[in-house]
Short mmCIF file of C-alpha atoms and ligand atoms in Angstrom, two decimals:
data_model
loop_
_atom_site.label_atom_id
_atom_site.label_comp_id
_atom_site.label_asym_id
_atom_site.label_seq_id
_atom_site.Cartn_x
_atom_site.Cartn_y
_atom_site.Cartn_z
CA UNK A 9 -19.87 13.36 23.41
CA UNK A 10 -19.24 10.49 21.05
CA UNK A 11 -15.73 10.36 19.64
CA UNK A 12 -15.48 11.47 16.05
CA UNK A 13 -15.14 8.68 13.50
CA UNK A 14 -11.50 8.29 12.58
CA UNK A 15 -10.17 7.69 9.07
CA UNK A 16 -7.65 5.17 10.35
CA UNK A 17 -6.28 4.15 13.71
CA UNK A 18 -3.58 1.73 14.84
CA UNK A 19 -4.52 -0.90 17.43
CA UNK A 20 -2.11 -0.41 20.32
CA UNK A 21 -2.65 -2.40 23.51
CA UNK A 22 -0.94 -2.71 26.89
CA UNK A 23 1.40 -5.48 25.66
CA UNK A 24 2.70 -3.14 22.93
CA UNK A 25 3.26 -0.37 25.49
CA UNK A 26 5.05 -2.72 27.90
CA UNK A 27 7.32 -4.07 25.15
CA UNK A 28 8.41 -0.58 24.08
CA UNK A 29 8.91 0.58 27.69
CA UNK A 30 11.13 -2.44 28.36
CA UNK A 31 13.36 -1.52 25.42
CA UNK A 32 13.55 2.08 26.62
CA UNK A 33 14.63 0.88 30.09
CA UNK A 34 17.22 -1.50 28.59
CA UNK A 35 19.26 1.33 27.14
CA UNK A 36 19.81 -0.44 23.81
CA UNK A 37 17.80 1.71 21.41
CA UNK A 38 19.37 0.68 18.11
CA UNK A 39 21.29 -2.26 16.61
CA UNK A 40 20.16 -4.64 19.35
CA UNK A 41 18.38 -7.99 19.50
CA UNK A 42 14.84 -6.76 18.77
CA UNK A 43 15.42 -5.97 15.10
CA UNK A 44 16.83 -9.46 14.56
CA UNK A 45 13.90 -11.05 16.39
CA UNK A 46 11.41 -8.99 14.33
CA UNK A 47 13.09 -9.99 11.07
CA UNK A 48 13.03 -13.68 12.07
CA UNK A 49 9.36 -13.46 12.96
CA UNK A 50 8.57 -11.85 9.60
CA UNK A 51 10.42 -14.60 7.72
CA UNK A 52 8.42 -17.20 9.60
CA UNK A 53 5.08 -15.51 9.08
CA UNK A 54 5.55 -14.80 5.38
CA UNK A 55 7.46 -17.96 4.49
CA UNK A 56 10.49 -16.14 3.05
CA UNK A 57 14.22 -16.68 3.63
CA UNK A 58 15.37 -13.10 4.36
CA UNK A 59 13.87 -10.00 5.98
CA UNK A 60 15.72 -6.68 6.31
CA UNK A 61 13.93 -4.17 8.55
CA UNK A 62 14.33 -0.49 7.68
CA UNK A 63 13.03 2.94 8.65
CA UNK A 64 10.05 3.08 6.23
CA UNK A 65 8.31 1.35 3.36
CA UNK A 66 9.81 3.95 1.05
CA UNK A 67 13.32 3.12 2.30
CA UNK A 68 12.59 -0.57 1.69
CA UNK A 69 11.53 0.12 -1.91
CA UNK A 70 14.47 2.43 -2.50
CA UNK A 71 16.98 -0.18 -1.33
CA UNK A 72 15.39 -2.84 -3.53
CA UNK A 73 15.73 -0.57 -6.57
CA UNK A 74 19.32 0.30 -5.63
CA UNK A 75 20.34 -3.31 -4.91
CA UNK A 76 18.99 -4.43 -8.28
CA UNK A 77 21.23 -1.88 -9.96
CA UNK A 78 18.44 0.03 -11.71
CA UNK A 79 19.54 3.47 -12.86
CA UNK A 80 19.83 6.00 -15.67
CA UNK A 81 18.47 4.72 -18.97
CA UNK A 82 16.50 1.88 -17.37
CA UNK A 83 12.73 1.84 -17.80
CA UNK A 84 10.55 0.42 -15.06
CA UNK A 85 6.88 -0.41 -15.63
CA UNK A 86 4.53 0.50 -12.80
CA UNK A 87 0.96 1.61 -12.15
CA UNK A 88 0.09 5.30 -12.04
CA UNK A 89 -2.70 4.38 -9.61
CA UNK A 90 -0.45 4.20 -6.54
CA UNK A 91 1.17 6.18 -3.76
CA UNK A 92 3.92 8.59 -4.84
CA UNK A 93 6.68 6.55 -3.17
CA UNK A 94 6.29 3.81 -5.82
CA UNK A 95 7.56 6.22 -8.49
CA UNK A 96 9.82 8.36 -6.29
CA UNK A 97 12.17 5.48 -5.51
CA UNK A 98 12.82 5.13 -9.26
CA UNK A 99 13.46 8.87 -9.61
CA UNK A 100 15.97 8.75 -6.70
CA UNK A 101 18.03 6.39 -8.88
CA UNK A 102 17.37 8.21 -12.17
CA UNK A 103 15.49 5.23 -13.56
CA UNK A 104 12.52 6.11 -15.76
CA UNK A 105 8.99 5.36 -14.55
CA UNK A 106 6.77 4.06 -17.37
CA UNK A 107 3.17 4.17 -16.24
CA UNK A 108 0.78 1.38 -17.19
CA UNK A 109 -2.98 1.11 -16.95
CA UNK A 110 -4.92 -0.96 -14.42
CA UNK A 111 -7.64 -3.57 -14.30
CA UNK A 112 -10.98 -1.84 -13.72
CA UNK A 113 -12.06 -4.34 -11.08
CA UNK A 114 -8.95 -4.95 -8.93
CA UNK A 115 -7.32 -1.52 -9.61
CA UNK A 116 -4.05 -3.45 -10.03
CA UNK A 117 -1.64 -3.49 -13.00
CA UNK A 118 -3.27 -4.82 -16.15
CA UNK A 119 -0.79 -7.34 -17.65
CA UNK A 120 -1.96 -6.47 -21.18
CA UNK A 121 -1.09 -2.81 -20.65
CA UNK A 122 2.26 -3.79 -19.12
CA UNK A 123 3.13 -5.91 -22.13
CA UNK A 124 2.31 -3.09 -24.55
CA UNK A 125 4.76 -0.72 -22.83
CA UNK A 126 7.81 -2.97 -23.01
CA UNK A 127 10.74 -1.54 -24.99
CA UNK A 128 14.37 -2.68 -25.39
CA UNK A 129 15.21 -0.43 -22.38
CA UNK A 130 12.67 -2.04 -20.03
CA UNK A 131 14.44 -3.65 -17.08
CA UNK A 132 11.79 -4.27 -14.45
CA UNK A 133 8.14 -4.33 -13.43
CA UNK A 134 7.29 -2.65 -10.12
CA UNK A 135 3.89 -4.08 -9.17
CA UNK A 136 1.75 -2.65 -6.37
CA UNK A 137 -0.73 -4.76 -4.39
CA UNK A 138 -3.14 -1.84 -4.26
CA UNK A 139 -5.40 -1.55 -1.20
CA UNK A 140 -4.25 -5.01 -0.03
CA UNK A 141 -5.44 -6.91 -3.12
CA UNK A 142 -2.60 -9.00 -4.62
CA UNK A 143 -1.75 -8.27 -8.25
CA UNK A 144 -2.12 -10.88 -11.00
CA UNK A 145 1.15 -12.62 -10.13
CA UNK A 146 0.62 -15.40 -12.68
CA UNK A 147 0.14 -12.91 -15.51
CA UNK A 148 2.97 -10.60 -14.49
CA UNK A 149 5.31 -13.49 -13.70
CA UNK A 150 4.83 -14.86 -17.21
CA UNK A 151 5.60 -11.48 -18.79
CA UNK A 152 8.67 -11.00 -16.59
CA UNK A 153 10.01 -14.43 -17.48
CA UNK A 154 9.39 -14.22 -21.20
CA UNK A 155 10.90 -10.71 -21.51
CA UNK A 156 13.66 -11.29 -18.97
CA UNK A 157 12.50 -8.51 -16.62
CA UNK A 158 13.04 -8.09 -12.90
CA UNK A 159 9.93 -8.15 -10.73
CA UNK A 160 9.62 -5.85 -7.70
CA UNK A 161 6.66 -5.99 -5.32
CA UNK A 162 5.46 -2.81 -3.62
CA UNK A 163 3.37 -4.66 -1.07
CA UNK A 164 3.34 -1.75 1.37
CA UNK A 165 -0.46 -2.00 1.62
CA UNK A 166 -0.78 -5.79 1.65
CA UNK A 167 0.95 -7.30 4.68
CA UNK A 168 -0.71 -10.67 5.27
CA UNK A 169 -2.50 -10.88 1.91
CA UNK A 170 -2.51 -14.21 0.06
CA UNK A 171 -2.34 -15.23 -3.57
CA UNK A 172 -3.36 -18.81 -4.41
CA UNK A 173 -2.86 -19.80 -0.79
CA UNK A 174 0.62 -18.30 -0.40
CA UNK A 175 1.48 -15.09 1.44
CA UNK A 176 2.30 -12.10 -0.73
CA UNK A 177 5.99 -11.14 -0.56
CA UNK A 178 7.39 -14.23 -2.29
CA UNK A 179 6.28 -13.61 -5.86
CA UNK A 180 8.96 -11.10 -6.91
CA UNK A 181 12.74 -10.75 -6.64
CA UNK A 182 12.03 -8.73 -3.52
CA UNK A 183 9.02 -7.15 -1.81
CA UNK A 184 8.61 -4.06 0.37
CA UNK A 185 6.15 -3.71 3.26
CA UNK A 186 5.34 -0.58 5.27
CA UNK A 187 4.52 -0.31 8.97
CA UNK A 188 3.22 3.25 8.93
CA UNK A 189 0.36 3.67 11.47
CA UNK A 190 -2.45 3.19 8.94
CA UNK A 191 -1.04 -0.12 7.64
CA UNK A 192 -2.18 -3.54 8.95
CA UNK A 193 0.58 -3.67 11.60
CA UNK A 194 2.60 -0.67 12.69
CA UNK A 195 6.02 0.20 14.09
CA UNK A 196 5.28 3.96 14.11
CA UNK A 197 7.46 4.47 11.07
CA UNK A 198 9.09 1.45 9.51
CA UNK A 199 9.28 -1.04 6.71
CA UNK A 200 10.89 -4.28 5.64
CA UNK A 201 12.46 -5.83 2.57
CA UNK A 202 11.72 -9.52 2.11
CA UNK A 203 13.42 -11.77 -0.44
CA UNK A 204 14.57 -15.32 -1.08
CA UNK A 205 17.68 -13.96 -2.83
CA UNK A 206 20.64 -13.94 -0.45
CA UNK A 207 22.54 -11.39 -2.56
CA UNK A 208 19.68 -8.85 -2.38
CA UNK A 209 19.48 -9.48 1.37
CA UNK A 210 23.23 -8.95 1.84
CA UNK A 211 23.27 -5.78 -0.26
CA UNK A 212 20.22 -4.17 1.35
CA UNK A 213 21.58 -4.94 4.85
CA UNK A 214 24.78 -3.16 3.89
CA UNK A 215 22.98 -0.21 2.24
CA UNK A 216 20.63 0.45 5.18
CA UNK A 217 23.64 0.74 7.53
CA UNK A 218 25.76 3.42 5.80
CA UNK A 219 27.32 0.89 3.44
CA UNK A 220 29.03 -1.06 6.20
CA UNK A 221 29.68 -4.73 5.62
CA UNK A 222 28.37 -7.24 8.16
CA UNK A 223 31.90 -8.15 9.20
CA UNK A 224 33.78 -4.85 8.88
CA UNK A 225 34.42 -2.39 11.67
CA UNK A 226 32.18 0.61 12.45
CA UNK A 227 34.10 3.09 10.30
CA UNK A 228 34.81 0.74 7.42
CA UNK A 229 32.39 1.42 4.54
CA UNK A 230 32.32 -0.83 1.53
CA UNK A 231 29.95 1.25 -0.60
CA UNK A 232 27.81 4.42 -0.61
CA UNK A 233 25.00 3.66 1.82
CA UNK A 234 22.19 5.30 3.77
CA UNK A 235 20.99 5.44 7.32
CA UNK A 236 17.74 3.52 6.84
CA UNK A 237 18.01 1.46 10.04
CA UNK A 238 14.96 0.53 12.10
CA UNK A 239 15.34 1.40 15.79
CA UNK A 240 14.73 -1.07 18.64
CA UNK A 241 11.51 0.55 19.91
CA UNK A 242 9.97 0.19 16.45
CA UNK A 243 11.24 -3.37 16.07
CA UNK A 244 9.81 -4.53 19.38
CA UNK A 245 6.50 -2.81 18.63
CA UNK A 246 6.38 -4.67 15.31
CA UNK A 247 7.19 -7.93 17.04
CA UNK A 248 4.41 -7.35 19.55
CA UNK A 249 1.93 -6.33 16.83
CA UNK A 250 2.82 -9.32 14.67
CA UNK A 251 1.61 -11.65 17.42
CA UNK A 252 -1.91 -10.30 16.89
CA UNK A 253 -1.85 -10.12 13.07
CA UNK A 254 -4.47 -12.87 12.78
CA UNK A 255 -7.02 -10.97 14.85
CA UNK A 256 -6.13 -7.68 13.10
CA UNK A 257 -6.81 -9.14 9.66
CA UNK A 258 -10.05 -10.73 10.92
CA UNK A 259 -11.24 -7.46 12.47
CA UNK A 260 -10.56 -5.58 9.24
CA UNK A 261 -12.32 -8.21 7.20
CA UNK A 262 -15.34 -7.90 9.48
CA UNK A 263 -15.51 -4.12 8.97
CA UNK A 264 -15.23 -4.64 5.20
CA UNK A 265 -18.14 -7.08 5.38
CA UNK A 266 -20.23 -4.61 7.38
CA UNK A 267 -19.66 -1.97 4.71
CA UNK A 268 -20.39 -4.42 1.87
CA UNK A 269 -23.64 -5.48 3.50
CA UNK A 270 -24.85 -1.91 3.95
CA UNK A 271 -23.74 -0.80 0.49
CA UNK A 272 -25.36 -3.72 -1.34
CA UNK A 273 -28.64 -1.81 -1.49
CA UNK A 274 -27.04 1.46 -2.60
CA UNK A 275 -27.35 1.43 -6.40
CA UNK A 276 -24.82 4.17 -7.29
CA UNK A 277 -21.90 2.67 -5.39
CA UNK A 278 -19.57 -0.18 -6.25
CA UNK A 279 -17.95 -2.02 -3.32
CA UNK A 280 -14.37 -3.31 -3.68
CA UNK A 281 -14.05 -6.38 -5.90
CA UNK A 282 -12.07 -9.34 -4.61
CA UNK A 283 -10.73 -12.01 -6.99
CA UNK A 284 -11.55 -15.61 -6.10
CA UNK A 285 -8.02 -16.87 -5.62
CA UNK A 286 -6.86 -14.09 -3.28
CA UNK A 287 -6.99 -13.43 0.45
CA UNK A 288 -7.29 -9.69 1.02
CA UNK A 289 -5.35 -7.85 3.65
CA UNK A 290 -7.90 -5.05 3.96
CA UNK A 291 -5.90 -1.82 4.00
CA UNK A 292 -8.58 0.74 3.22
CA UNK A 293 -12.20 0.48 2.11
CA UNK A 294 -12.49 2.16 -1.26
CA UNK A 295 -15.83 2.53 -2.98
CA UNK A 296 -16.38 3.59 -6.59
CA UNK A 297 -19.13 6.11 -7.30
CA UNK A 298 -21.13 5.83 -10.49
CA UNK A 299 -20.23 8.19 -13.28
CA UNK A 300 -22.19 11.41 -12.93
CA UNK A 301 -22.05 11.51 -9.14
CA UNK A 302 -20.33 14.72 -8.11
CA UNK A 303 -17.57 13.37 -5.84
CA UNK A 304 -16.39 16.80 -4.75
CA UNK A 305 -19.88 17.66 -3.51
CA UNK A 306 -20.18 14.28 -1.74
CA UNK A 307 -16.84 14.78 0.01
CA UNK A 308 -17.85 18.29 1.11
CA UNK A 309 -21.19 17.04 2.46
CA UNK A 310 -19.50 14.26 4.42
CA UNK A 311 -16.89 16.60 5.81
CA UNK A 312 -19.65 18.89 7.00
CA UNK A 313 -20.86 15.99 9.14
CA UNK A 314 -17.28 15.41 10.35
CA UNK A 315 -16.94 12.16 8.45
CA UNK A 316 -13.40 11.86 7.07
CA UNK A 317 -12.97 10.43 3.56
CA UNK A 318 -10.06 10.43 1.10
CA UNK A 319 -9.89 10.49 -2.68
CA UNK A 320 -7.56 7.52 -3.24
CA UNK A 321 -5.42 7.69 -5.48
CA UNK A 322 -4.53 10.79 -7.44
CA UNK A 323 -2.83 9.30 -10.54
CA UNK A 324 0.94 9.74 -10.49
CA UNK A 325 1.27 10.60 -14.18
CA UNK A 326 -0.96 13.64 -13.61
CA UNK A 327 1.08 15.04 -10.70
CA UNK A 328 2.99 18.10 -11.82
CA UNK A 329 6.41 17.18 -10.42
CA UNK A 330 6.38 13.83 -12.23
CA UNK A 331 5.52 15.18 -15.69
CA UNK A 332 9.21 16.12 -16.16
CA UNK A 333 10.15 12.47 -15.96
CA UNK A 334 7.49 10.86 -18.14
CA UNK A 335 5.83 11.28 -21.54
CA UNK A 336 2.60 9.91 -20.12
CA UNK A 337 -0.11 12.59 -20.25
CA UNK A 338 -3.78 13.06 -19.38
CA UNK A 339 -5.85 10.72 -21.54
CA UNK A 340 -3.11 8.10 -21.88
CA UNK A 341 -4.37 5.82 -19.10
CA UNK A 342 -8.16 5.78 -19.52
CA UNK A 343 -9.01 3.17 -16.86
CA UNK A 344 -6.72 4.74 -14.25
CA UNK A 345 -8.14 8.20 -14.93
CA UNK A 346 -11.75 7.09 -14.86
CA UNK A 347 -11.30 5.04 -11.68
CA UNK A 348 -9.31 7.78 -9.93
CA UNK A 349 -12.08 10.33 -10.50
CA UNK A 350 -14.69 8.14 -8.85
CA UNK A 351 -13.01 6.31 -5.96
CA UNK A 352 -13.49 7.30 -2.35
CA UNK A 353 -11.85 5.75 0.74
CA UNK A 354 -14.22 5.53 3.70
CA UNK A 355 -13.12 5.51 7.37
CA UNK A 356 -11.49 2.15 8.03
CA UNK A 357 -9.68 0.54 10.97
CA UNK A 358 -9.79 -2.56 13.18
CA UNK A 359 -12.18 -1.16 15.73
CA UNK A 360 -14.70 0.62 13.56
CA UNK A 361 -18.11 -0.36 14.99
CA UNK A 362 -21.31 -1.33 13.20
CA UNK A 363 -22.88 1.90 14.46
CA UNK A 364 -20.03 3.89 12.89
CA UNK A 365 -20.32 2.02 9.59
CA UNK A 366 -24.04 2.77 9.62
CA UNK A 367 -23.38 6.43 10.35
CA UNK A 368 -20.94 6.69 7.42
CA UNK A 369 -23.27 5.00 4.95
CA UNK A 370 -26.32 6.95 6.18
CA UNK A 371 -24.37 10.17 5.68
CA UNK A 372 -23.26 9.06 2.23
CA UNK A 373 -26.83 8.24 1.16
CA UNK A 374 -28.09 11.47 2.64
CA UNK A 375 -25.39 13.49 0.87
CA UNK A 376 -26.18 12.04 -2.53
CA UNK A 377 -29.93 12.36 -2.13
CA UNK A 378 -29.56 16.02 -1.12
CA UNK A 379 -27.21 16.80 -4.02
CA UNK A 380 -29.58 15.23 -6.54
CA UNK A 381 -32.84 16.49 -5.08
CA UNK A 382 -32.20 19.99 -6.41
CA UNK A 383 -34.73 21.23 -9.00
CA UNK A 384 -34.25 20.02 -12.63
CA UNK A 385 -31.69 17.53 -11.46
CA UNK A 386 -33.73 15.29 -9.23
CA UNK A 387 -32.63 11.98 -10.69
CA UNK A 388 -29.92 9.99 -8.98
CA UNK A 389 -27.67 8.90 -11.88
CA UNK A 390 -28.02 5.27 -12.90
CA UNK A 391 -30.47 4.59 -10.07
C1 LIG B 11 2.46 3.38 2.44
C2 LIG B 11 2.98 3.10 1.08
C3 LIG B 11 4.34 3.25 0.75
C4 LIG B 11 5.36 3.91 1.64
O1 LIG B 11 5.44 3.47 2.92
P1 LIG B 11 6.04 4.47 4.04
O2 LIG B 11 6.29 3.54 5.18
O3 LIG B 11 5.00 5.48 4.33
O4 LIG B 11 7.30 5.05 3.52
C5 LIG B 11 4.75 2.86 -0.51
N1 LIG B 11 3.89 2.37 -1.42
C6 LIG B 11 2.57 2.24 -1.15
C7 LIG B 11 1.68 1.69 -2.20
C8 LIG B 11 2.07 2.62 0.09
O5 LIG B 11 0.76 2.53 0.34
#
């Protein structure tokens, strides 16, 4: 029987397995040489001065927020169209998330909406390179400079992406990347903080290791810290994966092109839009259904054929636990809300074959034609 199509899948080869096994045999499972080597390799690849590897992308973001001193009374501007961690790290520190609307093509922060939400309490912009498409760094950089705001980059979905020929990760005070298994490279669980600011690097290194200073002894703590360390098995896996990043990004781009080619002739679907001056790091493949297409019915029909899809994202300002922390309500972010009702992430990973892409798109076309072939409702919307 053919293997079911998978939503996402890491690419693990024999060299990854060997590298991890070697670490296991060495007996040094934490605080060894592999984390240092992984951090050096990341600095080289991204063209940044400092990398601090941690236990997750969320931990990376949290330590950035903490090291910048954001806290009670501080407002931070961010998109609602993101993963919950983007807002949670602000709530951990009692900073206030202020949700902004997005650009309807890139799904990234709309600088005009950001500017409208600035108040005297605004301290920072937390931008998210959604789905691996870099945000408008020129636009946001200008706003940050002219209003004296900090810039944080949640680049958890965009490892390897480029903006005007430079790798994402160097456009903010600090950036966070994630190495969860569905991200472009994986360490199982893991993340990294990258920055050109040596003070942020020093502080986040201290905070990830229970507040110990680099020089002090094991039981000397200089501040309240966390255990957010990355272990040696994860670090060596990341190091091994990073050597193949070029082929990973190429493979993902190829799958995106296969989808785009097939979807070009499907009138009620919009493929992802890519700005001219950016290099995507394809994280997921998210299509937008035309208004009037019943997404719930489409998802159910696809699931019936064992084709996994996800409704990416569910806006943060509409999630019940967040409503206590924000005044933003349904109707306040019209682009976010309209986009979020119509987007659908299709199965996407390095090794998705042309036959699998065809199967997904065939099933999608079949689902929509069946839904709209019912009596008195035979028209496909906007066809
Ligand atoms: C994956 C992700 C994170 C969190 O990364 P973890 O490693 O899962 O903690 C944060 N922000 C965004 C936008 C993400 O996609």
